[in-house]
Amino acid sequence: MEETVKRFKKRLEELRVYDHAMGVLYYDMETVMPKGAIALAGDTLGALSKTSYQLQIDKAFVADIQAILAHPDAVDPITLCEAKRMNEARERIACIPIDEYVACQIESTAAFAAWQKAKAQNDSSLFLPHLEKLIDFKRRFALYYRPDAPAYDTMLGQYEKGLSTETLDAFFRDVQSALVPLIDRIQKNGYQPDTSFLEQSYPIWKQRELTKYLMQVMCMDPEHSACGEVEHPFTTNFSKADVRITTHYYENAVQSSMYSVIHEAGHATYELNIGDDIARSPLGTGVSMGVHESQSRFFENYIGRSEPFIEAIFPKMQELFPEQLAGVSAHAFYLAVNKAEPSLIRTEADELTYSLHIMVRYELEKQLIAGTLKVADLPEAWNEKYREYLGVDVPSDAMGFLQDMHWSDGSFGYFPSYAIGSAYGAQLLNRMERDLDVWTLAGEGNLQPIIDWLKERIYQYGCRLDPKELMEQAFEAPFDPKYYTEYLTKKFTALYRL
Ligand SMILES: [Zn+2]
C-alpha cells in the first residue's frame, strides 16, 4: 500500500501542475492577453487538457485509486478522501470519448470569443450558433455520465452536489411568493433614496486605491493575492498560495467596483483560508459553487451593505473622494447602495431583486437543456421573462441574454448556485450572531473574527466534506431558505419604511 499511495500522490502532483498551468493561461486570457492570441491559447489549453485527461484516466492510476478505495483502513483520511474525489471526477469524464472532450474545450474557447464580440456589437447571431453547439456537447456529456437522469439535474450536481430541479423549483417558489409582493409594495410606495452622488465622476486611479483598501479590510494577504481588471469580474485560485480576484471600473458608478471587489474578496477569503494540511491537494479548494457564493454574497451583502460596515469604511471613502462625497453621510450612502428597484443587469442588481434575475436564467436554461426552448428563440424568451418577473423592457440583446459570460463557456447549471448561496449566507449569519457580536465587529471594520469563525466551520475543510454535510455542520441544522426571505423582508421593510 505504501508504494501505491506514493504513486497516487505523485500523479496528483502532476495533475496539480497541469491545473496550475491551465489556470494561469486562462487568467491571462481573461485579463491582459491580446485578443489576437486567444485562438493560439485555446490550442494550448486544448493540448494541456488532453494530457491532463489522459493522466486522470490512465489505467495504472485508476488501479491505484481502486486499491486505496478497497482498503480504506490502510490509508490516512486525507488520502482516502482524495481517492474518492479523484474517482468521482474520473467517472464524470471517463465516460466522454476523448475526441469529443477535446472538441468541447476548443469550442468553449471559440464560443467565449464569439460571445465577447456579440456582446460588444450587440449582434446575437455571432454567438447563437456557438451556444447551440455548447448545449449539444454539455447535454451529451451529462447523458454519458448519468444516462437515466435528466441532463439538467446532472449539470446542477456538477456545481452543487445533490442539488436538483425539484429542490430548486420549491426554493424559487418560496422566494417568488415572499419577494414579489415586497418588491411591489416598494414600487407602489414611491420613495427612493438619493443616489445622485454615486453617479459623479470617481477617477479610476482612485478607485484602484479603494480596491487596495477593501482588500486590506477583507484581511487578504498581499503576498498571496492580487487584483486584475476584466470585463466580467471573477476569482480564480491556483492554490491557497495564489488567489486572484478581478474587477471592472466604471467612472460614474463607484459602488459597482466597490461591491464587486468585496464579492470577489469573499470568494478569495474562502480559498486563502483552506487548511494547510490540504494546501497542495485536490481537496484544497472550495467545495461547490453554492458554498462559494454563500461566502462572496455574505461579505458583499450581509456585511458589505450593512450600516455598521459602511460607517467603518466611510471615512476612508471620504478621504479618497472628498469632492464627490462632500456633505454625504454614511447613512445616506447606506440608503443609496441598498436602493431596490427592478432592473436589467444581474451583476448590478440590488440584494432584493437579485434572485429574480437568477430565476429567469434557471427557468430558461432548464428549458434549453430539455430541448423545450430552441436556441433561436432564447432572446425573445429572455425578454418576455424580464417583463413578467421584473416588469422591465429589455432594449438590446447585449443588455439581455448576452450580459453574462456563463453560457459562453458552457457553465449551464451554475446560475442557481448564486441564489442558493445567498440563502446559505443568511442562515450562516443567523448562526454566527449567536457566537459573535457581528455588528460591533463590522462597525469596527474588524472582519478577522468573522473570517476565523467561517474558517473553523467551513474554509478549513476544502472539499473534504460534501456541501450538504458541510453546511448542516456549520448551521447545526438543516438548510432552510426562510432565513433568507426573513432577512430580506426585515431589511427592506425598514429601509423603505413599509
Ligand atoms: Zn461570485
Short mmCIF file of C-alpha atoms and ligand atoms in Angstrom, two decimals:
data_model
loop_
_atom_site.label_atom_id
_atom_site.label_comp_id
_atom_site.label_asym_id
_atom_site.label_seq_id
_atom_site.Cartn_x
_atom_site.Cartn_y
_atom_site.Cartn_z
CA MET A 1 0.00 0.00 0.00
CA GLU A 2 2.86 2.36 0.76
CA GLU A 3 4.08 2.16 -2.86
CA THR A 4 0.52 2.61 -4.18
CA VAL A 5 -0.01 5.74 -2.10
CA LYS A 6 3.36 7.12 -3.21
CA ARG A 7 2.49 6.62 -6.91
CA PHE A 8 -1.01 8.05 -6.32
CA LYS A 9 0.39 11.21 -4.66
CA LYS A 10 2.96 11.65 -7.44
CA ARG A 11 0.18 11.61 -10.02
CA LEU A 12 -1.90 14.09 -8.00
CA GLU A 13 1.09 16.42 -8.05
CA GLU A 14 1.41 16.02 -11.85
CA LEU A 15 -2.29 16.85 -12.24
CA ARG A 16 -1.88 19.88 -9.98
CA VAL A 17 0.90 21.14 -12.25
CA TYR A 18 -1.37 20.89 -15.33
CA ASP A 19 -4.22 22.60 -13.47
CA HIS A 20 -1.89 25.36 -12.41
CA ALA A 21 -0.62 25.94 -15.97
CA MET A 22 -4.14 25.91 -17.43
CA GLY A 23 -5.36 28.23 -14.68
CA VAL A 24 -2.65 30.81 -15.29
CA LEU A 25 -3.25 30.70 -19.04
CA TYR A 26 -6.99 31.11 -18.55
CA TYR A 27 -6.44 34.05 -16.15
CA ASP A 28 -4.05 35.68 -18.62
CA MET A 29 -6.55 35.17 -21.43
CA GLU A 30 -9.26 36.95 -19.43
CA THR A 31 -7.14 39.84 -18.18
CA VAL A 32 -4.26 41.05 -20.38
CA MET A 33 -3.87 38.65 -23.33
CA PRO A 34 -4.29 40.48 -26.68
CA LYS A 35 -7.44 39.29 -28.49
CA GLY A 36 -5.37 38.07 -31.45
CA ALA A 37 -3.64 35.50 -29.23
CA ILE A 38 -6.80 33.83 -27.95
CA ALA A 39 -7.00 31.19 -30.71
CA LEU A 40 -3.41 30.07 -30.08
CA ALA A 41 -4.01 29.98 -26.32
CA GLY A 42 -7.14 27.93 -26.99
CA ASP A 43 -5.00 25.32 -28.79
CA THR A 44 -2.52 25.27 -25.90
CA LEU A 45 -5.33 24.83 -23.40
CA GLY A 46 -6.73 22.04 -25.58
CA ALA A 47 -3.35 20.22 -25.59
CA LEU A 48 -2.84 20.63 -21.83
CA SER A 49 -6.34 19.45 -21.02
CA LYS A 50 -5.86 16.44 -23.29
CA THR A 51 -2.75 15.35 -21.35
CA SER A 52 -4.43 16.05 -18.03
CA TYR A 53 -7.42 13.97 -19.14
CA GLN A 54 -5.15 11.09 -20.14
CA LEU A 55 -3.33 11.25 -16.79
CA GLN A 56 -6.66 11.03 -14.99
CA ILE A 57 -7.99 8.02 -16.87
CA ASP A 58 -4.66 6.19 -17.12
CA LYS A 59 -5.22 2.51 -16.21
CA ALA A 60 -2.39 2.28 -13.66
CA PHE A 61 -3.64 5.39 -11.87
CA VAL A 62 -7.20 4.08 -11.83
CA ALA A 63 -5.91 0.78 -10.39
CA ASP A 64 -4.15 2.71 -7.61
CA ILE A 65 -7.36 4.63 -6.82
CA GLN A 66 -9.35 1.38 -6.68
CA ALA A 67 -6.70 -0.24 -4.45
CA ILE A 68 -6.93 2.68 -1.99
CA LEU A 69 -10.74 2.64 -2.03
CA ALA A 70 -10.69 -1.14 -1.39
CA HIS A 71 -8.52 -0.71 1.73
CA PRO A 72 -9.91 2.40 3.44
CA ASP A 73 -8.40 1.46 6.81
CA ALA A 74 -4.88 1.17 5.39
CA VAL A 75 -4.58 4.87 4.47
CA ASP A 76 -4.97 8.22 6.25
CA PRO A 77 -8.34 10.05 5.97
CA ILE A 78 -7.00 12.72 3.59
CA THR A 79 -5.61 10.17 1.12
CA LEU A 80 -8.88 8.23 1.26
CA CYS A 81 -10.89 11.39 0.57
CA GLU A 82 -8.54 12.31 -2.30
CA ALA A 83 -9.08 8.87 -3.83
CA LYS A 84 -12.85 9.26 -3.54
CA ARG A 85 -12.84 12.72 -5.16
CA MET A 86 -10.48 11.62 -7.95
CA ASN A 87 -12.70 8.65 -8.60
CA GLU A 88 -15.79 10.86 -8.83
CA ALA A 89 -14.01 13.28 -11.19
CA ARG A 90 -12.74 10.38 -13.31
CA GLU A 91 -16.21 8.82 -13.56
CA ARG A 92 -17.58 12.14 -14.80
CA ILE A 93 -15.07 12.45 -17.64
CA ALA A 94 -14.07 8.82 -18.37
CA CYS A 95 -17.46 8.28 -19.97
CA ILE A 96 -16.73 11.01 -22.55
CA PRO A 97 -14.90 9.98 -25.75
CA ILE A 98 -11.59 11.88 -25.80
CA ASP A 99 -12.19 13.46 -29.21
CA GLU A 100 -15.47 14.95 -28.01
CA TYR A 101 -13.88 16.13 -24.77
CA VAL A 102 -11.11 18.00 -26.59
CA ALA A 103 -13.51 19.32 -29.26
CA CYS A 104 -15.66 20.75 -26.47
CA GLN A 105 -12.67 22.51 -24.89
CA ILE A 106 -11.78 24.09 -28.22
CA GLU A 107 -15.42 25.03 -28.90
CA SER A 108 -15.65 26.64 -25.43
CA THR A 109 -12.76 28.96 -26.29
CA ALA A 110 -14.29 29.85 -29.66
CA ALA A 111 -17.70 30.42 -28.05
CA PHE A 112 -16.19 32.72 -25.44
CA ALA A 113 -14.51 34.84 -28.11
CA ALA A 114 -17.74 34.91 -30.14
CA TRP A 115 -19.75 35.97 -27.08
CA GLN A 116 -17.35 38.85 -26.40
CA LYS A 117 -17.76 40.06 -29.97
CA ALA A 118 -21.53 39.51 -30.00
CA LYS A 119 -21.94 41.49 -26.77
CA ALA A 120 -19.69 44.32 -27.94
CA GLN A 121 -21.51 44.60 -31.28
CA ASN A 122 -24.97 43.74 -29.90
CA ASP A 123 -25.23 41.01 -32.54
CA SER A 124 -26.63 37.78 -31.10
CA SER A 125 -26.23 35.95 -34.44
CA LEU A 126 -22.46 35.80 -33.81
CA PHE A 127 -22.99 33.80 -30.62
CA LEU A 128 -26.16 31.71 -31.05
CA PRO A 129 -24.60 29.00 -33.30
CA HIS A 130 -21.81 28.51 -30.72
CA LEU A 131 -24.35 28.35 -27.90
CA GLU A 132 -26.23 25.64 -29.74
CA LYS A 133 -23.03 23.56 -30.13
CA LEU A 134 -22.12 24.00 -26.46
CA ILE A 135 -25.58 22.96 -25.28
CA ASP A 136 -25.32 19.92 -27.50
CA PHE A 137 -21.90 18.95 -26.07
CA LYS A 138 -22.92 19.50 -22.46
CA ARG A 139 -26.23 17.66 -22.81
CA ARG A 140 -24.46 14.67 -24.37
CA PHE A 141 -21.77 14.69 -21.63
CA ALA A 142 -24.42 14.75 -18.89
CA LEU A 143 -26.19 11.79 -20.50
CA TYR A 144 -22.93 9.82 -20.89
CA TYR A 145 -22.42 10.24 -17.15
CA ARG A 146 -25.99 9.65 -15.90
CA PRO A 147 -27.99 8.17 -18.79
CA ASP A 148 -31.14 7.81 -16.68
CA ALA A 149 -31.19 11.24 -15.02
CA PRO A 150 -32.48 14.47 -16.58
CA ALA A 151 -29.40 16.14 -18.13
CA TYR A 152 -30.04 19.45 -16.37
CA ASP A 153 -30.11 17.79 -12.92
CA THR A 154 -26.71 16.23 -13.68
CA MET A 155 -25.37 19.65 -14.65
CA LEU A 156 -26.70 21.20 -11.41
CA GLY A 157 -24.90 18.47 -9.45
CA GLN A 158 -21.60 19.49 -11.00
CA TYR A 159 -21.76 22.83 -9.23
CA GLU A 160 -23.67 21.76 -6.13
CA LYS A 161 -23.65 18.05 -5.38
CA GLY A 162 -27.13 16.86 -4.51
CA LEU A 163 -28.97 19.89 -5.92
CA SER A 164 -31.95 19.03 -8.15
CA THR A 165 -34.68 20.81 -10.11
CA GLU A 166 -37.15 19.51 -7.52
CA THR A 167 -35.34 21.39 -4.70
CA LEU A 168 -34.86 24.48 -6.85
CA ASP A 169 -38.45 24.64 -8.10
CA ALA A 170 -39.61 24.67 -4.46
CA PHE A 171 -36.90 27.15 -3.46
CA PHE A 172 -37.77 29.65 -6.20
CA ARG A 173 -41.49 29.27 -5.46
CA ASP A 174 -40.79 30.36 -1.85
CA VAL A 175 -38.55 33.22 -2.95
CA GLN A 176 -41.05 34.41 -5.53
CA SER A 177 -44.02 34.34 -3.14
CA ALA A 178 -42.10 36.22 -0.42
CA LEU A 179 -40.28 38.76 -2.57
CA VAL A 180 -42.55 39.70 -5.47
CA PRO A 181 -45.24 41.27 -3.19
CA LEU A 182 -42.50 43.07 -1.21
CA ILE A 183 -40.93 44.50 -4.39
CA ASP A 184 -44.39 45.52 -5.49
CA ARG A 185 -45.02 47.40 -2.21
CA ILE A 186 -41.71 49.23 -2.60
CA GLN A 187 -42.60 50.23 -6.16
CA LYS A 188 -46.03 51.50 -5.11
CA ASN A 189 -44.60 53.29 -2.07
CA GLY A 190 -42.90 55.73 -4.41
CA TYR A 191 -39.98 56.61 -2.08
CA GLN A 192 -36.43 56.09 -3.38
CA PRO A 193 -33.20 57.24 -1.73
CA ASP A 194 -30.97 59.87 -3.32
CA THR A 195 -28.25 58.14 -5.37
CA SER A 196 -27.04 61.14 -7.39
CA PHE A 197 -23.68 61.31 -5.57
CA LEU A 198 -22.87 57.75 -6.70
CA GLU A 199 -23.09 58.86 -10.33
CA GLN A 200 -20.47 61.59 -10.10
CA SER A 201 -17.05 61.14 -11.64
CA TYR A 202 -14.88 58.86 -9.47
CA PRO A 203 -11.40 58.74 -11.10
CA ILE A 204 -10.37 55.17 -11.84
CA TRP A 205 -6.89 55.55 -10.36
CA LYS A 206 -8.56 56.47 -7.06
CA GLN A 207 -10.97 53.56 -7.35
CA ARG A 208 -7.89 51.33 -7.62
CA GLU A 209 -6.79 52.78 -4.26
CA LEU A 210 -10.20 51.90 -2.85
CA THR A 211 -9.76 48.33 -4.10
CA LYS A 212 -6.44 48.07 -2.25
CA TYR A 213 -8.04 49.37 0.93
CA LEU A 214 -11.01 46.99 0.67
CA MET A 215 -8.68 44.00 0.12
CA GLN A 216 -6.91 45.07 3.31
CA VAL A 217 -10.19 45.33 5.24
CA MET A 218 -11.04 41.85 3.94
CA CYS A 219 -7.76 40.65 5.51
CA MET A 220 -6.36 39.45 2.15
CA ASP A 221 -2.63 38.78 2.41
CA PRO A 222 -0.92 40.74 -0.44
CA GLU A 223 1.80 38.06 -0.55
CA HIS A 224 -0.82 35.59 -1.78
CA SER A 225 -3.44 37.65 -3.61
CA ALA A 226 -3.77 40.23 -6.36
CA CYS A 227 -6.46 42.04 -8.34
CA GLY A 228 -6.71 42.18 -12.16
CA GLU A 229 -9.10 44.10 -14.43
CA VAL A 230 -11.64 42.39 -16.71
CA GLU A 231 -14.99 42.85 -18.41
CA HIS A 232 -16.82 40.42 -16.10
CA PRO A 233 -15.21 40.06 -12.65
CA PHE A 234 -14.34 36.61 -11.27
CA THR A 235 -11.94 34.97 -8.82
CA THR A 236 -9.54 32.18 -9.56
CA ASN A 237 -7.08 30.32 -7.39
CA PHE A 238 -4.09 28.21 -8.28
CA SER A 239 -3.72 27.13 -4.63
CA LYS A 240 -4.12 28.93 -1.31
CA ALA A 241 -0.73 30.47 -2.07
CA ASP A 242 -2.04 32.34 -5.12
CA VAL A 243 -5.60 33.69 -5.28
CA ARG A 244 -6.55 36.27 -7.93
CA ILE A 245 -9.59 38.47 -7.86
CA THR A 246 -10.65 40.77 -10.70
CA THR A 247 -12.83 43.83 -11.08
CA HIS A 248 -14.20 46.30 -13.62
CA TYR A 249 -14.14 50.07 -13.04
CA TYR A 250 -16.87 52.49 -14.16
CA GLU A 251 -16.05 56.12 -13.65
CA ASN A 252 -19.67 57.08 -12.94
CA ALA A 253 -20.58 54.19 -10.64
CA VAL A 254 -18.14 53.81 -7.76
CA GLN A 255 -20.35 51.26 -5.98
CA SER A 256 -20.07 48.87 -8.92
CA SER A 257 -16.38 48.03 -8.50
CA MET A 258 -16.57 48.54 -4.74
CA TYR A 259 -19.13 45.75 -4.26
CA SER A 260 -17.66 43.57 -6.94
CA VAL A 261 -14.31 43.72 -5.09
CA ILE A 262 -15.96 42.79 -1.77
CA HIS A 263 -17.84 39.96 -3.52
CA GLU A 264 -14.71 38.53 -5.15
CA ALA A 265 -12.74 39.05 -1.93
CA GLY A 266 -15.34 36.84 -0.24
CA HIS A 267 -14.52 34.06 -2.74
CA ALA A 268 -10.81 34.71 -2.20
CA THR A 269 -11.10 34.61 1.61
CA TYR A 270 -12.53 31.10 1.35
CA GLU A 271 -9.60 29.92 -0.80
CA LEU A 272 -6.93 31.73 1.26
CA ASN A 273 -8.11 30.03 4.45
CA ILE A 274 -8.14 26.40 3.33
CA GLY A 275 -6.43 24.09 5.86
CA ASP A 276 -2.64 23.85 5.48
CA ASP A 277 -2.88 20.04 5.55
CA ILE A 278 -4.65 20.06 2.16
CA ALA A 279 -2.99 23.15 0.61
CA ARG A 280 -1.47 21.26 -2.37
CA SER A 281 -4.09 18.56 -2.52
CA PRO A 282 -7.04 18.43 -4.96
CA LEU A 283 -9.09 18.78 -1.75
CA GLY A 284 -7.55 22.21 -1.15
CA THR A 285 -10.22 24.34 -2.79
CA GLY A 286 -13.83 25.44 -2.22
CA VAL A 287 -16.26 22.54 -2.26
CA SER A 288 -19.03 23.87 -4.51
CA MET A 289 -20.26 26.96 -6.29
CA GLY A 290 -23.21 27.31 -3.88
CA VAL A 291 -20.93 27.33 -0.84
CA HIS A 292 -18.56 29.66 -2.67
CA GLU A 293 -21.35 32.10 -3.49
CA SER A 294 -22.52 31.92 0.12
CA GLN A 295 -19.15 33.42 1.08
CA SER A 296 -18.95 36.08 -1.64
CA ARG A 297 -22.52 37.21 -1.09
CA PHE A 298 -22.11 37.03 2.67
CA PHE A 299 -19.39 39.68 2.54
CA GLU A 300 -20.90 41.66 -0.33
CA ASN A 301 -24.42 41.97 1.09
CA TYR A 302 -24.83 40.83 4.67
CA ILE A 303 -21.66 42.58 5.84
CA GLY A 304 -20.78 44.99 2.99
CA ARG A 305 -24.22 46.54 2.61
CA SER A 306 -24.87 46.77 6.37
CA GLU A 307 -24.95 50.19 8.02
CA PRO A 308 -22.23 49.39 10.63
CA PHE A 309 -19.76 48.27 7.94
CA ILE A 310 -20.44 51.33 5.80
CA GLU A 311 -19.86 53.53 8.86
CA ALA A 312 -16.50 51.78 9.33
CA ILE A 313 -15.21 52.34 5.79
CA PHE A 314 -16.85 55.68 5.07
CA PRO A 315 -14.05 57.88 6.49
CA LYS A 316 -11.61 56.24 4.04
CA MET A 317 -14.05 56.77 1.17
CA GLN A 318 -14.40 60.45 2.05
CA GLU A 319 -10.62 60.75 2.22
CA LEU A 320 -10.33 59.25 -1.30
CA PHE A 321 -13.31 61.12 -2.77
CA PRO A 322 -13.64 64.37 -0.80
CA GLU A 323 -15.49 66.31 -3.50
CA GLN A 324 -17.79 63.53 -4.68
CA LEU A 325 -18.88 62.68 -1.13
CA ALA A 326 -18.91 66.22 0.30
CA GLY A 327 -21.96 66.63 2.52
CA VAL A 328 -22.91 62.95 2.17
CA SER A 329 -23.39 60.99 5.41
CA ALA A 330 -22.62 57.30 5.96
CA HIS A 331 -26.36 56.82 6.46
CA ALA A 332 -27.16 58.42 3.09
CA PHE A 333 -24.53 56.19 1.47
CA TYR A 334 -26.08 53.16 3.19
CA LEU A 335 -29.53 54.04 1.82
CA ALA A 336 -28.12 54.65 -1.68
CA VAL A 337 -26.27 51.33 -2.01
CA ASN A 338 -29.39 49.49 -0.83
CA LYS A 339 -31.74 51.06 -3.35
CA ALA A 340 -34.11 48.31 -4.52
CA GLU A 341 -35.52 48.62 -7.99
CA PRO A 342 -36.24 46.06 -10.73
CA SER A 343 -33.51 46.40 -13.36
CA LEU A 344 -31.91 44.81 -16.42
CA ILE A 345 -28.41 43.78 -15.35
CA ARG A 346 -27.93 40.96 -12.85
CA THR A 347 -24.47 41.98 -11.61
CA GLU A 348 -25.73 45.49 -10.84
CA ALA A 349 -28.99 44.27 -9.28
CA ASP A 350 -29.82 45.03 -5.68
CA GLU A 351 -29.97 42.38 -3.00
CA LEU A 352 -33.77 42.18 -3.05
CA THR A 353 -34.44 41.70 -6.77
CA TYR A 354 -31.29 39.66 -7.42
CA SER A 355 -32.86 36.22 -7.04
CA LEU A 356 -35.48 37.04 -9.68
CA HIS A 357 -32.64 37.55 -12.20
CA ILE A 358 -31.42 34.08 -11.28
CA MET A 359 -34.89 32.63 -11.57
CA VAL A 360 -35.09 33.86 -15.20
CA ARG A 361 -31.80 32.16 -16.05
CA TYR A 362 -32.73 29.00 -14.18
CA GLU A 363 -36.03 28.58 -15.99
CA LEU A 364 -34.50 29.32 -19.41
CA GLU A 365 -31.50 27.02 -19.13
CA LYS A 366 -33.70 24.23 -17.78
CA GLN A 367 -35.79 24.52 -20.96
CA LEU A 368 -32.77 24.89 -23.26
CA ILE A 369 -31.19 21.70 -21.95
CA ALA A 370 -34.51 19.81 -22.03
CA GLY A 371 -34.90 20.98 -25.64
CA THR A 372 -38.28 22.62 -24.95
CA LEU A 373 -36.82 26.02 -25.83
CA LYS A 374 -34.95 26.46 -29.12
CA VAL A 375 -31.71 28.44 -29.03
CA ALA A 376 -33.04 30.72 -31.77
CA ASP A 377 -36.00 31.63 -29.51
CA LEU A 378 -33.82 32.41 -26.49
CA PRO A 379 -33.52 36.21 -26.98
CA GLU A 380 -37.29 36.68 -27.13
CA ALA A 381 -37.95 34.22 -24.26
CA TRP A 382 -35.42 36.15 -22.15
CA ASN A 383 -37.13 39.47 -22.83
CA GLU A 384 -40.54 38.02 -22.01
CA LYS A 385 -39.38 36.68 -18.65
CA TYR A 386 -37.85 40.03 -17.72
CA ARG A 387 -41.19 41.66 -18.44
CA GLU A 388 -43.03 39.02 -16.42
CA TYR A 389 -40.84 38.82 -13.29
CA LEU A 390 -39.16 42.21 -13.17
CA GLY A 391 -41.51 44.38 -15.18
CA VAL A 392 -38.73 45.81 -17.34
CA ASP A 393 -38.32 46.01 -21.11
CA VAL A 394 -35.01 44.74 -22.47
CA PRO A 395 -33.72 47.26 -25.04
CA SER A 396 -30.99 45.08 -26.62
CA ASP A 397 -29.54 41.57 -26.51
CA ALA A 398 -26.29 43.00 -25.13
CA MET A 399 -28.29 44.13 -22.09
CA GLY A 400 -30.39 40.97 -22.29
CA PHE A 401 -29.28 37.37 -22.69
CA LEU A 402 -25.73 38.32 -23.75
CA GLN A 403 -24.96 40.13 -20.49
CA ASP A 404 -23.42 37.20 -18.59
CA MET A 405 -20.42 35.13 -19.62
CA HIS A 406 -21.67 31.89 -18.01
CA TRP A 407 -23.36 30.38 -21.06
CA SER A 408 -20.39 31.31 -23.26
CA ASP A 409 -18.19 28.69 -21.61
CA GLY A 410 -20.93 26.12 -21.17
CA SER A 411 -21.50 26.62 -17.44
CA PHE A 412 -25.13 25.51 -17.55
CA GLY A 413 -26.44 24.82 -14.04
CA TYR A 414 -24.14 27.40 -12.48
CA PHE A 415 -26.59 30.31 -12.02
CA PRO A 416 -28.79 28.71 -9.33
CA SER A 417 -25.75 28.49 -7.04
CA TYR A 418 -25.90 32.31 -6.70
CA ALA A 419 -29.40 32.16 -5.24
CA ILE A 420 -28.75 29.08 -3.11
CA GLY A 421 -25.51 30.73 -1.92
CA SER A 422 -27.41 33.86 -0.84
CA ALA A 423 -29.80 31.69 1.14
CA TYR A 424 -26.92 29.74 2.76
CA GLY A 425 -25.35 33.09 3.68
CA ALA A 426 -28.46 34.29 5.53
CA GLN A 427 -28.62 31.10 7.58
CA LEU A 428 -24.88 31.36 8.36
CA LEU A 429 -25.35 34.93 9.57
CA ASN A 430 -28.19 33.83 11.83
CA ARG A 431 -25.98 31.11 13.34
CA MET A 432 -22.92 33.40 13.60
CA GLU A 433 -24.88 36.03 15.54
CA ARG A 434 -25.24 33.51 18.39
CA ASP A 435 -21.44 33.30 18.77
CA LEU A 436 -20.18 36.75 17.73
CA ASP A 437 -21.20 40.35 18.12
CA VAL A 438 -21.19 40.58 14.32
CA TRP A 439 -22.41 44.18 14.08
CA THR A 440 -19.94 45.61 16.58
CA LEU A 441 -17.13 43.89 14.66
CA ALA A 442 -18.47 45.11 11.31
CA GLY A 443 -18.76 48.61 12.78
CA GLU A 444 -15.09 48.50 13.74
CA GLY A 445 -14.14 47.21 10.28
CA ASN A 446 -12.68 44.23 12.15
CA LEU A 447 -13.56 41.25 9.97
CA GLN A 448 -10.87 38.85 11.23
CA PRO A 449 -13.03 37.23 13.98
CA ILE A 450 -15.80 36.72 11.39
CA ILE A 451 -13.32 35.14 8.96
CA ASP A 452 -11.93 32.96 11.76
CA TRP A 453 -15.44 31.74 12.61
CA LEU A 454 -16.03 30.87 8.93
CA LYS A 455 -12.61 29.24 8.68
CA GLU A 456 -13.35 26.97 11.62
CA ARG A 457 -16.77 25.92 10.29
CA ILE A 458 -16.25 25.98 6.52
CA TYR A 459 -12.99 27.14 4.93
CA GLN A 460 -10.51 24.74 6.53
CA TYR A 461 -12.33 21.68 5.14
CA GLY A 462 -11.85 22.46 1.44
CA CYS A 463 -13.52 19.56 -0.38
CA ARG A 464 -13.25 17.09 2.48
CA LEU A 465 -17.00 17.20 3.17
CA ASP A 466 -19.93 17.27 0.73
CA PRO A 467 -21.69 20.67 0.52
CA LYS A 468 -24.80 19.47 2.34
CA GLU A 469 -22.81 17.87 5.17
CA LEU A 470 -20.56 20.93 5.46
CA MET A 471 -23.39 23.45 5.60
CA GLU A 472 -25.51 21.43 8.02
CA GLN A 473 -22.48 21.14 10.27
CA ALA A 474 -21.96 24.91 10.06
CA PHE A 475 -25.67 25.72 10.64
CA GLU A 476 -26.08 22.95 13.23
CA ALA A 477 -29.43 22.47 11.48
CA PRO A 478 -30.81 21.50 8.07
CA PHE A 479 -30.79 24.15 5.34
CA ASP A 480 -33.86 26.40 5.50
CA PRO A 481 -34.47 29.20 2.95
CA LYS A 482 -36.76 31.03 5.42
CA TYR A 483 -33.70 32.78 6.92
CA TYR A 484 -33.09 34.39 3.53
CA THR A 485 -36.63 35.60 2.90
CA GLU A 486 -36.99 36.74 6.54
CA TYR A 487 -33.71 38.68 6.37
CA LEU A 488 -34.73 40.46 3.15
CA THR A 489 -38.25 41.20 4.39
CA LYS A 490 -36.93 42.69 7.65
CA LYS A 491 -34.17 44.74 5.99
CA PHE A 492 -36.22 46.20 3.15
CA THR A 493 -39.34 46.79 5.22
CA ALA A 494 -37.20 49.01 7.48
CA LEU A 495 -35.29 50.66 4.62
CA TYR A 496 -38.47 51.59 2.78
CA ARG A 497 -40.48 52.28 5.97
CA LEU A 498 -43.27 49.94 4.82
ZN ZN B 1 -19.35 35.07 -7.22
#
